[in-house]
Amino acid sequence: MATKTKEELLADLKILGQQKNEMGLALETFLTDMLDSVETILGVQTLRQTKFKALVPNTATKISFVKKTGTDLEEFTKIGYADDKESYIEIWQKGSEYIVCSDSTIQPDNCKELFSYRRSLQELNLVNFDTTYSEDMSNMFLQCGNITNLNLVTFDTSKVRTMNNMFGSCSNLENIDFSSFNTANVENMDKMFYATAFKNLDFFTLDTTNVKSMNSMFSFSQLESANINFKGGNLTSCKSMFEQCSSLKNVQFNWEVNTTKLTDVQSMFRQCTNLEAIDFGNMDTSKVTTFYNCFQKCSKLSSITPFSTASATNMGTMFAECYSFTELDLSFMDTSNVTTFNGFIQKGYGADLMLLTTLNLSSFDTSKASNFGSMFYGCANLTTIYANDFTHASGNVNSYNMFDGCTSLVGGNGTTYSSSHKDFTYARVDTAETPGYFTAPAA
């Protein structure tokens, strides 16, 4: 048999490649047609988000997903189709009202941002809307600011992994029926109810076993009371969870599966200006490393239950501008790993007087800390601090204005506040030999 030249071999390979491509295209066409046929047989049609958004503008005030049969379309005008075949999912219009209809079940190709930024939308009917295969519902209703009620009883959320910002900035949304929600696979609930109008929420129906992040979940919302009954087995972060919920008065946690992986509660309750009491219940915060700003500007907070700080490294401005405490017992805190106490319980600049008179820091270990700046700044009514001698990490230490403005402070041996000693120097038990501002804790 004659040996083929290099050029002949290359030509043969080219022919084989062409035949393979043709077979691949034929197979792809066959499978596509077969899938279309299966969809039709099963009575399901895919809504293409791009076509839906092109035909239904953000000025729509009402959108209904319904079965075509039995729907009165006499006063409506058909304006197009929202499926690939342009024959199954019809869109009809009457003024600012739109009907999306098919005699098949309508299934969106993607729920992410599907209804986002529809600020004119007042009513949404999802009776013929199937979310069985949806995995991402992030930003789905973002900034639908005129919707007050959502009926989501038809929603199948069993495959959804993220609900990040799902209802974010729905500023008039007051009611959602969660009865059909299956959130067993959801991992992200960041900003889920950000800036909503809910006064109270019932979360006993939500399974949060796999949720890892609840950052800003309720922040800027109109919540007045929160009774949280979550499963927190994989939760790692609650950063800013309730930040600036200015109507929130009390919070109670009950974790069915505990929060042993939680590491970040930074700004969790920051600026909850009407919050009076927090009950951490069985919440496990033993792995939390940062409590920075956690209760800052909770100006009416006067009651808080103990919680673990065993891993904490940052307590900067943790209780800053908490004006309503008169006596604050923090002797439950483990601060052996804390490196910064900057502004720990300082007064705000130019703000109201701190009511605090007595502070118990008897358990505080400051041996790793290097930042004490403004730690007690402006606590003008503070008379007594129960604490052992503060020590600090080697190297440069910031204790600027640590006791500045603590004009009523008196040490256990009678040493009174002096503007000449506002730094770390007097952060020790007051004795005849070593004057200081602390009173030795009871043995």
Tab-separated table of C-alpha atoms in Angstrom:
chain	number	residue	atom	x	y	z
A	1	MET	CA	0.000	0.000	0.000
A	2	ALA	CA	1.369	3.354	-1.052
A	3	THR	CA	2.430	5.678	1.697
A	4	LYS	CA	0.396	8.909	1.821
A	5	THR	CA	2.146	12.200	1.755
A	6	LYS	CA	1.873	14.679	4.623
A	7	GLU	CA	-0.451	16.828	2.530
A	8	GLU	CA	-2.773	13.878	1.803
A	9	LEU	CA	-2.938	12.929	5.474
A	10	LEU	CA	-3.858	16.502	6.422
A	11	ALA	CA	-6.604	16.508	3.762
A	12	ASP	CA	-8.031	13.254	5.178
A	13	LEU	CA	-8.039	14.701	8.702
A	14	LYS	CA	-9.828	17.811	7.457
A	15	ILE	CA	-12.578	15.676	5.868
A	16	LEU	CA	-12.989	13.645	9.062
A	17	GLY	CA	-13.221	16.839	11.120
A	18	GLN	CA	-15.867	18.254	8.795
A	19	GLN	CA	-17.900	15.037	9.010
A	20	LYS	CA	-17.638	15.118	12.815
A	21	ASN	CA	-18.820	18.736	12.936
A	22	GLU	CA	-21.747	17.947	10.646
A	23	MET	CA	-22.711	14.993	12.822
A	24	GLY	CA	-22.393	17.174	15.942
A	25	LEU	CA	-24.626	19.880	14.475
A	26	ALA	CA	-27.174	17.297	13.381
A	27	LEU	CA	-27.180	15.735	16.847
A	28	GLU	CA	-27.530	19.154	18.496
A	29	THR	CA	-30.475	20.024	16.235
A	30	PHE	CA	-32.103	16.664	16.967
A	31	LEU	CA	-31.721	17.079	20.742
A	32	THR	CA	-33.036	20.651	20.646
A	33	ASP	CA	-36.131	19.585	18.709
A	34	MET	CA	-36.620	16.646	21.062
A	35	LEU	CA	-36.407	18.874	24.143
A	36	ASP	CA	-38.899	21.311	22.601
A	37	SER	CA	-41.249	18.392	22.000
A	38	VAL	CA	-40.830	17.164	25.585
A	39	GLU	CA	-41.570	20.670	26.890
A	40	THR	CA	-44.760	20.749	24.856
A	41	ILE	CA	-45.820	17.268	26.004
A	42	LEU	CA	-45.147	18.132	29.656
A	43	GLY	CA	-47.006	21.425	29.288
A	44	VAL	CA	-44.048	23.663	30.205
A	45	GLN	CA	-42.658	26.600	28.225
A	46	THR	CA	-39.537	28.625	28.972
A	47	LEU	CA	-39.853	32.362	29.509
A	48	ARG	CA	-36.817	34.208	28.111
A	49	GLN	CA	-35.967	37.033	30.491
A	50	THR	CA	-34.424	39.209	27.791
A	51	LYS	CA	-37.573	39.046	25.645
A	52	PHE	CA	-39.834	39.609	28.665
A	53	LYS	CA	-37.916	42.710	29.732
A	54	ALA	CA	-37.839	44.066	26.172
A	55	LEU	CA	-41.622	43.851	25.864
A	56	VAL	CA	-42.718	44.729	29.435
A	57	PRO	CA	-41.224	48.094	30.446
A	58	ASN	CA	-40.422	49.237	33.980
A	59	THR	CA	-43.441	51.545	33.817
A	60	ALA	CA	-45.796	48.539	34.114
A	61	THR	CA	-48.093	48.814	37.157
A	62	LYS	CA	-49.569	45.301	36.974
A	63	ILE	CA	-48.148	42.063	35.555
A	64	SER	CA	-50.040	38.759	35.537
A	65	PHE	CA	-48.724	35.307	34.614
A	66	VAL	CA	-51.836	33.241	33.797
A	67	LYS	CA	-53.237	30.439	31.644
A	68	LYS	CA	-54.512	31.796	28.338
A	69	THR	CA	-57.631	29.658	28.343
A	70	GLY	CA	-60.239	31.337	30.495
A	71	THR	CA	-58.473	34.729	30.529
A	72	ASP	CA	-60.460	37.677	29.197
A	73	LEU	CA	-58.168	39.435	26.695
A	74	GLU	CA	-60.844	41.393	24.846
A	75	GLU	CA	-59.578	44.811	25.914
A	76	PHE	CA	-55.901	43.876	25.524
A	77	THR	CA	-53.557	44.017	22.529
A	78	LYS	CA	-51.047	41.265	21.811
A	79	ILE	CA	-47.594	42.848	21.579
A	80	GLY	CA	-45.312	39.817	21.184
A	81	TYR	CA	-43.912	36.559	22.496
A	82	ALA	CA	-41.460	35.770	25.303
A	83	ASP	CA	-40.323	32.279	24.240
A	84	ASP	CA	-37.783	31.098	21.663
A	85	LYS	CA	-40.353	29.686	19.236
A	86	GLU	CA	-42.417	32.891	19.425
A	87	SER	CA	-45.624	30.921	19.497
A	88	TYR	CA	-46.212	29.705	23.039
A	89	ILE	CA	-45.860	32.559	25.614
A	90	GLU	CA	-47.882	35.595	24.566
A	91	ILE	CA	-47.691	39.077	26.048
A	92	TRP	CA	-50.765	41.299	26.001
A	93	GLN	CA	-51.039	44.943	26.991
A	94	LYS	CA	-53.696	47.387	28.141
A	95	GLY	CA	-52.185	50.701	29.212
A	96	SER	CA	-49.698	49.929	32.009
A	97	GLU	CA	-51.186	46.473	32.648
A	98	TYR	CA	-49.555	43.399	31.086
A	99	ILE	CA	-50.644	39.783	30.832
A	100	VAL	CA	-48.105	37.030	30.166
A	101	CYS	CA	-50.062	33.947	29.200
A	102	SER	CA	-49.775	30.445	27.817
A	103	ASP	CA	-51.791	27.269	28.019
A	104	SER	CA	-48.533	25.672	29.132
A	105	THR	CA	-46.897	26.363	32.497
A	106	ILE	CA	-44.533	29.344	32.256
A	107	GLN	CA	-41.058	28.616	33.557
A	108	PRO	CA	-38.454	31.437	33.623
A	109	ASP	CA	-34.983	30.678	32.290
A	110	ASN	CA	-33.517	32.821	35.050
A	111	CYS	CA	-35.087	34.420	38.142
A	112	LYS	CA	-32.097	36.612	38.966
A	113	GLU	CA	-33.124	40.297	38.651
A	114	LEU	CA	-36.289	39.212	36.799
A	115	PHE	CA	-38.504	41.956	38.285
A	116	SER	CA	-35.782	44.265	39.610
A	117	TYR	CA	-36.086	48.063	39.434
A	118	ARG	CA	-39.796	47.959	38.544
A	119	ARG	CA	-40.543	50.938	40.772
A	120	SER	CA	-43.990	51.483	39.232
A	121	LEU	CA	-45.146	47.902	39.773
A	122	GLN	CA	-48.053	47.704	42.226
A	123	GLU	CA	-49.461	44.242	41.612
A	124	LEU	CA	-47.858	40.962	40.539
A	125	ASN	CA	-49.897	37.821	39.846
A	126	LEU	CA	-47.765	34.660	39.632
A	127	VAL	CA	-50.487	32.005	39.437
A	128	ASN	CA	-48.984	30.401	36.279
A	129	PHE	CA	-45.307	30.787	37.130
A	130	ASP	CA	-43.065	27.781	37.845
A	131	THR	CA	-39.741	28.172	39.673
A	132	THR	CA	-38.986	24.446	40.083
A	133	TYR	CA	-35.503	24.628	38.520
A	134	SER	CA	-34.460	28.077	39.726
A	135	GLU	CA	-31.175	28.208	41.628
A	136	ASP	CA	-30.611	31.970	41.847
A	137	MET	CA	-33.247	34.448	43.058
A	138	SER	CA	-30.845	37.256	43.929
A	139	ASN	CA	-32.226	40.758	43.279
A	140	MET	CA	-35.428	39.171	41.952
A	141	PHE	CA	-37.730	41.916	43.309
A	142	LEU	CA	-35.042	44.525	44.032
A	143	GLN	CA	-36.444	48.062	44.332
A	144	CYS	CA	-40.040	47.158	43.537
A	145	GLY	CA	-40.881	50.068	45.796
A	146	ASN	CA	-44.646	50.224	45.200
A	147	ILE	CA	-45.513	46.589	45.915
A	148	THR	CA	-47.178	46.117	49.321
A	149	ASN	CA	-48.042	42.420	49.144
A	150	LEU	CA	-46.584	39.347	47.416
A	151	ASN	CA	-48.321	35.985	47.195
A	152	LEU	CA	-45.589	33.447	46.562
A	153	VAL	CA	-47.479	30.295	47.544
A	154	THR	CA	-46.827	28.809	44.083
A	155	PHE	CA	-43.049	29.199	44.435
A	156	ASP	CA	-40.883	26.083	44.485
A	157	THR	CA	-37.583	27.218	46.011
A	158	SER	CA	-36.166	23.781	46.775
A	159	LYS	CA	-33.192	24.237	44.414
A	160	VAL	CA	-32.457	27.884	45.173
A	161	ARG	CA	-28.970	28.560	46.546
A	162	THR	CA	-28.986	32.346	46.826
A	163	MET	CA	-31.659	34.836	47.838
A	164	ASN	CA	-29.255	37.754	48.119
A	165	ASN	CA	-31.201	41.048	47.999
A	166	MET	CA	-34.297	39.152	46.853
A	167	PHE	CA	-36.720	41.741	48.296
A	168	GLY	CA	-34.145	44.493	48.834
A	169	SER	CA	-35.485	48.065	48.897
A	170	CYS	CA	-39.110	46.972	48.439
A	171	SER	CA	-39.799	49.925	50.685
A	172	ASN	CA	-43.580	49.417	50.905
A	173	LEU	CA	-43.603	45.610	51.058
A	174	GLU	CA	-45.442	44.632	54.245
A	175	ASN	CA	-46.542	41.067	53.688
A	176	ILE	CA	-45.232	37.849	52.113
A	177	ASP	CA	-46.680	34.368	52.431
A	178	PHE	CA	-43.657	32.120	53.102
A	179	SER	CA	-45.693	28.956	53.638
A	180	SER	CA	-44.407	27.267	50.467
A	181	PHE	CA	-40.786	28.377	50.823
A	182	ASN	CA	-38.248	25.562	50.994
A	183	THR	CA	-34.913	27.201	51.826
A	184	ALA	CA	-33.008	24.034	52.745
A	185	ASN	CA	-30.366	24.634	50.025
A	186	VAL	CA	-30.042	28.411	50.350
A	187	GLU	CA	-26.522	29.564	51.288
A	188	ASN	CA	-26.805	33.347	50.931
A	189	MET	CA	-29.480	35.594	52.482
A	190	ASP	CA	-27.492	38.849	52.416
A	191	LYS	CA	-29.814	41.885	52.227
A	192	MET	CA	-32.786	39.599	51.671
A	193	PHE	CA	-35.180	42.015	53.431
A	194	TYR	CA	-33.052	45.153	53.189
A	195	ALA	CA	-35.120	48.352	53.538
A	196	THR	CA	-38.504	46.600	53.484
A	197	ALA	CA	-41.652	47.736	55.336
A	198	PHE	CA	-42.127	44.614	57.459
A	199	LYS	CA	-43.031	45.348	61.072
A	200	ASN	CA	-42.800	41.739	62.248
A	201	LEU	CA	-41.651	38.624	60.435
A	202	ASP	CA	-42.415	34.989	61.164
A	203	PHE	CA	-39.348	32.928	60.310
A	204	PHE	CA	-40.454	29.675	61.836
A	205	THR	CA	-41.045	28.356	58.302
A	206	LEU	CA	-37.576	29.158	56.929
A	207	ASP	CA	-34.923	26.440	57.021
A	208	THR	CA	-31.557	28.185	57.371
A	209	THR	CA	-29.453	25.074	57.966
A	210	ASN	CA	-27.114	25.753	55.012
A	211	VAL	CA	-27.122	29.549	55.084
A	212	LYS	CA	-23.580	30.878	55.438
A	213	SER	CA	-24.198	34.603	55.266
A	214	MET	CA	-26.931	36.912	56.597
A	215	ASN	CA	-25.083	40.195	56.123
A	216	SER	CA	-27.461	43.201	56.193
A	217	MET	CA	-30.376	40.765	56.037
A	218	PHE	CA	-32.830	43.190	57.698
A	219	SER	CA	-30.834	46.419	57.721
A	220	PHE	CA	-32.695	49.682	57.122
A	221	SER	CA	-36.017	47.823	57.373
A	222	GLN	CA	-39.024	48.950	59.436
A	223	LEU	CA	-38.919	45.937	61.759
A	224	GLU	CA	-40.280	46.628	65.233
A	225	SER	CA	-39.789	43.195	66.773
A	226	ALA	CA	-37.754	40.152	65.777
A	227	ASN	CA	-38.170	36.676	67.228
A	228	ILE	CA	-35.543	34.719	65.315
A	229	ASN	CA	-35.928	30.946	65.295
A	230	PHE	CA	-33.173	29.881	62.898
A	231	LYS	CA	-30.981	26.877	62.236
A	232	GLY	CA	-27.471	28.274	62.197
A	233	GLY	CA	-25.260	25.255	61.572
A	234	ASN	CA	-23.240	26.807	58.701
A	235	LEU	CA	-23.674	30.509	59.406
A	236	THR	CA	-20.373	32.429	59.361
A	237	SER	CA	-21.399	36.090	59.130
A	238	CYS	CA	-24.185	38.333	60.484
A	239	LYS	CA	-22.404	41.575	59.628
A	240	SER	CA	-24.829	44.570	59.766
A	241	MET	CA	-27.748	42.137	60.085
A	242	PHE	CA	-30.065	44.722	61.732
A	243	GLU	CA	-28.055	47.880	61.068
A	244	GLN	CA	-30.177	51.052	61.178
A	245	CYS	CA	-33.452	49.257	61.936
A	246	SER	CA	-34.502	52.419	63.721
A	247	SER	CA	-37.936	51.080	64.767
A	248	LEU	CA	-36.631	47.814	66.233
A	249	LYS	CA	-37.293	47.572	69.991
A	250	ASN	CA	-36.368	44.023	70.955
A	251	VAL	CA	-34.624	40.987	69.499
A	252	GLN	CA	-34.718	37.410	70.718
A	253	PHE	CA	-32.717	34.552	69.215
A	254	ASN	CA	-33.472	30.848	69.399
A	255	TRP	CA	-31.123	28.766	67.273
A	256	GLU	CA	-32.366	25.197	66.676
A	257	VAL	CA	-28.935	24.300	65.279
A	258	ASN	CA	-26.275	26.453	66.861
A	259	THR	CA	-23.937	29.011	65.334
A	260	THR	CA	-20.584	27.409	66.061
A	261	LYS	CA	-19.090	28.666	62.747
A	262	LEU	CA	-20.091	32.319	63.206
A	263	THR	CA	-17.060	34.661	63.006
A	264	ASP	CA	-18.341	38.169	62.167
A	265	VAL	CA	-21.033	40.294	63.878
A	266	GLN	CA	-19.566	43.676	62.937
A	267	SER	CA	-22.205	46.440	63.087
A	268	MET	CA	-24.873	43.792	63.683
A	269	PHE	CA	-27.141	46.195	65.619
A	270	ARG	CA	-25.472	49.469	64.717
A	271	GLN	CA	-27.745	52.512	64.960
A	272	CYS	CA	-30.841	50.602	66.114
A	273	THR	CA	-31.798	53.778	67.933
A	274	ASN	CA	-34.968	52.394	69.569
A	275	LEU	CA	-33.585	48.986	70.516
A	276	GLU	CA	-34.060	48.456	74.247
A	277	ALA	CA	-33.178	44.800	74.823
A	278	ILE	CA	-31.265	41.960	73.144
A	279	ASP	CA	-31.617	38.343	74.200
A	280	PHE	CA	-28.904	36.249	72.548
A	281	GLY	CA	-30.510	33.078	73.887
A	282	ASN	CA	-28.390	30.093	72.865
A	283	MET	CA	-26.525	31.951	70.116
A	284	ASP	CA	-22.917	30.730	70.006
A	285	THR	CA	-20.483	33.594	69.398
A	286	SER	CA	-17.393	31.781	70.669
A	287	LYS	CA	-15.699	31.896	67.216
A	288	VAL	CA	-16.558	35.536	66.476
A	289	THR	CA	-13.412	37.590	65.909
A	290	THR	CA	-14.876	41.050	65.329
A	291	PHE	CA	-17.486	42.882	67.386
A	292	TYR	CA	-16.520	46.201	65.827
A	293	ASN	CA	-19.440	48.687	65.959
A	294	CYS	CA	-21.720	45.853	67.064
A	295	PHE	CA	-24.000	48.000	69.279
A	296	GLN	CA	-22.823	51.462	68.271
A	297	LYS	CA	-25.527	54.170	68.513
A	298	CYS	CA	-28.065	51.851	70.163
A	299	SER	CA	-28.979	54.907	72.181
A	300	LYS	CA	-31.875	53.279	74.121
A	301	LEU	CA	-30.251	49.898	74.758
A	302	SER	CA	-30.337	49.112	78.467
A	303	SER	CA	-30.496	45.307	78.653
A	304	ILE	CA	-28.309	42.669	77.061
A	305	THR	CA	-27.783	38.993	77.897
A	306	PRO	CA	-24.281	37.457	78.109
A	307	PHE	CA	-22.556	36.075	75.012
A	308	SER	CA	-19.149	34.556	74.332
A	309	THR	CA	-16.209	36.714	73.214
A	310	ALA	CA	-13.554	34.001	73.517
A	311	SER	CA	-12.123	34.601	70.010
A	312	ALA	CA	-12.698	38.344	69.759
A	313	THR	CA	-9.821	40.485	68.488
A	314	ASN	CA	-11.633	43.735	67.673
A	315	MET	CA	-14.001	45.528	70.075
A	316	GLY	CA	-13.572	48.992	68.589
A	317	THR	CA	-16.611	51.284	69.253
A	318	MET	CA	-18.535	48.203	70.368
A	319	PHE	CA	-20.789	50.122	72.797
A	320	ALA	CA	-20.052	53.635	71.557
A	321	GLU	CA	-22.968	56.068	71.982
A	322	CYS	CA	-25.059	53.612	74.008
A	323	TYR	CA	-26.436	56.388	76.175
A	324	SER	CA	-29.075	54.559	78.256
A	325	PHE	CA	-27.010	52.105	80.289
A	326	THR	CA	-26.664	53.249	83.889
A	327	GLU	CA	-24.872	50.125	85.086
A	328	LEU	CA	-23.160	47.812	82.623
A	329	ASP	CA	-21.784	44.474	83.774
A	330	LEU	CA	-19.416	43.024	81.171
A	331	SER	CA	-17.685	40.648	83.553
A	332	PHE	CA	-18.802	37.736	81.327
A	333	MET	CA	-16.447	38.859	78.554
A	334	ASP	CA	-13.235	37.055	77.631
A	335	THR	CA	-10.926	39.687	76.105
A	336	SER	CA	-7.705	37.691	76.148
A	337	ASN	CA	-7.338	37.941	72.344
A	338	VAL	CA	-8.527	41.508	71.833
A	339	THR	CA	-6.047	43.869	70.170
A	340	THR	CA	-8.200	47.008	69.905
A	341	PHE	CA	-10.609	48.719	72.299
A	342	ASN	CA	-10.638	51.999	70.403
A	343	GLY	CA	-13.774	53.987	71.331
A	344	PHE	CA	-15.157	50.970	73.185
A	345	ILE	CA	-17.839	52.881	75.088
A	346	GLN	CA	-17.219	56.453	74.077
A	347	LYS	CA	-19.703	59.296	73.859
A	348	GLY	CA	-20.455	60.726	70.442
A	349	TYR	CA	-18.941	64.086	69.667
A	350	GLY	CA	-21.406	66.863	70.526
A	351	ALA	CA	-24.087	64.303	71.443
A	352	ASP	CA	-26.170	63.542	74.564
A	353	LEU	CA	-24.672	62.686	77.930
A	354	MET	CA	-23.858	59.091	78.724
A	355	LEU	CA	-25.984	57.937	81.701
A	356	LEU	CA	-23.478	55.240	82.632
A	357	THR	CA	-22.317	55.444	86.254
A	358	THR	CA	-20.895	51.971	86.943
A	359	LEU	CA	-18.913	49.683	84.645
A	360	ASN	CA	-17.769	46.174	85.537
A	361	LEU	CA	-14.756	45.020	83.496
A	362	SER	CA	-13.453	42.640	86.140
A	363	SER	CA	-12.754	39.840	83.650
A	364	PHE	CA	-10.865	42.010	81.152
A	365	ASP	CA	-7.466	40.780	79.998
A	366	THR	CA	-5.797	43.436	77.830
A	367	SER	CA	-2.389	41.822	77.449
A	368	LYS	CA	-2.646	41.601	73.628
A	369	ALA	CA	-4.195	45.040	73.109
A	370	SER	CA	-2.379	48.025	71.664
A	371	ASN	CA	-5.229	50.439	70.883
A	372	PHE	CA	-7.161	52.052	73.756
A	373	GLY	CA	-7.797	55.402	72.077
A	374	SER	CA	-10.941	57.182	73.405
A	375	MET	CA	-11.989	53.956	75.117
A	376	PHE	CA	-14.108	55.775	77.742
A	377	TYR	CA	-14.198	59.175	76.100
A	378	GLY	CA	-16.952	61.524	77.325
A	379	CYS	CA	-18.477	59.244	79.993
A	380	ALA	CA	-19.090	62.261	82.225
A	381	ASN	CA	-21.350	60.432	84.713
A	382	LEU	CA	-19.113	57.393	85.096
A	383	THR	CA	-17.954	57.166	88.710
A	384	THR	CA	-16.713	53.584	89.089
A	385	ILE	CA	-14.861	51.105	86.894
A	386	TYR	CA	-14.338	47.665	88.432
A	387	ALA	CA	-11.255	46.240	86.758
A	388	ASN	CA	-7.831	44.812	87.389
A	389	ASP	CA	-4.704	46.563	86.137
A	390	PHE	CA	-4.731	46.891	82.363
A	391	THR	CA	-1.602	45.660	80.623
A	392	HIS	CA	-0.822	46.018	76.946
A	393	ALA	CA	1.041	44.444	74.082
A	394	SER	CA	4.658	45.415	73.605
A	395	GLY	CA	5.470	48.168	71.124
A	396	ASN	CA	3.580	51.352	70.349
A	397	VAL	CA	0.337	51.819	72.277
A	398	ASN	CA	-2.435	54.233	71.325
A	399	SER	CA	-4.276	55.465	74.409
A	400	TYR	CA	-5.002	59.000	73.246
A	401	ASN	CA	-7.955	60.491	75.186
A	402	MET	CA	-8.638	57.129	76.814
A	403	PHE	CA	-10.344	58.763	79.831
A	404	ASP	CA	-10.959	62.208	78.361
A	405	GLY	CA	-14.125	63.798	79.770
A	406	CYS	CA	-14.662	61.197	82.525
A	407	THR	CA	-14.987	64.047	85.003
A	408	SER	CA	-16.866	62.092	87.707
A	409	LEU	CA	-14.514	59.115	87.748
A	410	VAL	CA	-13.065	58.126	91.123
A	411	GLY	CA	-10.620	55.294	91.788
A	412	GLY	CA	-11.056	52.799	94.629
A	413	ASN	CA	-8.657	54.728	96.857
A	414	GLY	CA	-10.178	58.129	96.139
A	415	THR	CA	-8.105	59.302	93.171
A	416	THR	CA	-10.240	61.705	91.129
A	417	TYR	CA	-10.180	62.467	87.435
A	418	SER	CA	-7.493	64.803	86.199
A	419	SER	CA	-7.156	66.154	82.664
A	420	SER	CA	-3.415	65.569	83.101
A	421	HIS	CA	-4.007	61.813	83.155
A	422	LYS	CA	-6.227	60.931	80.235
A	423	ASP	CA	-4.130	58.126	78.773
A	424	PHE	CA	-3.235	54.542	79.697
A	425	THR	CA	-1.135	55.585	82.712
A	426	TYR	CA	-4.071	55.497	85.146
A	427	ALA	CA	-5.671	52.349	83.727
A	428	ARG	CA	-4.923	50.494	86.927
A	429	VAL	CA	-6.301	49.784	90.385
A	430	ASP	CA	-6.111	52.852	92.599
A	431	THR	CA	-3.789	52.415	95.589
A	432	ALA	CA	-1.812	54.727	97.847
A	433	GLU	CA	1.402	53.813	96.018
A	434	THR	CA	0.023	53.767	92.461
A	435	PRO	CA	-2.881	56.128	91.844
A	436	GLY	CA	-5.344	55.023	89.183
A	437	TYR	CA	-8.965	55.205	88.063
A	438	PHE	CA	-9.982	51.591	88.700
A	439	THR	CA	-11.588	49.973	91.738
A	440	ALA	CA	-10.409	46.452	92.535
A	441	PRO	CA	-13.134	43.851	91.854
A	442	ALA	CA	-14.539	42.005	94.831
A	443	ALA	CA	-12.602	38.828	95.614
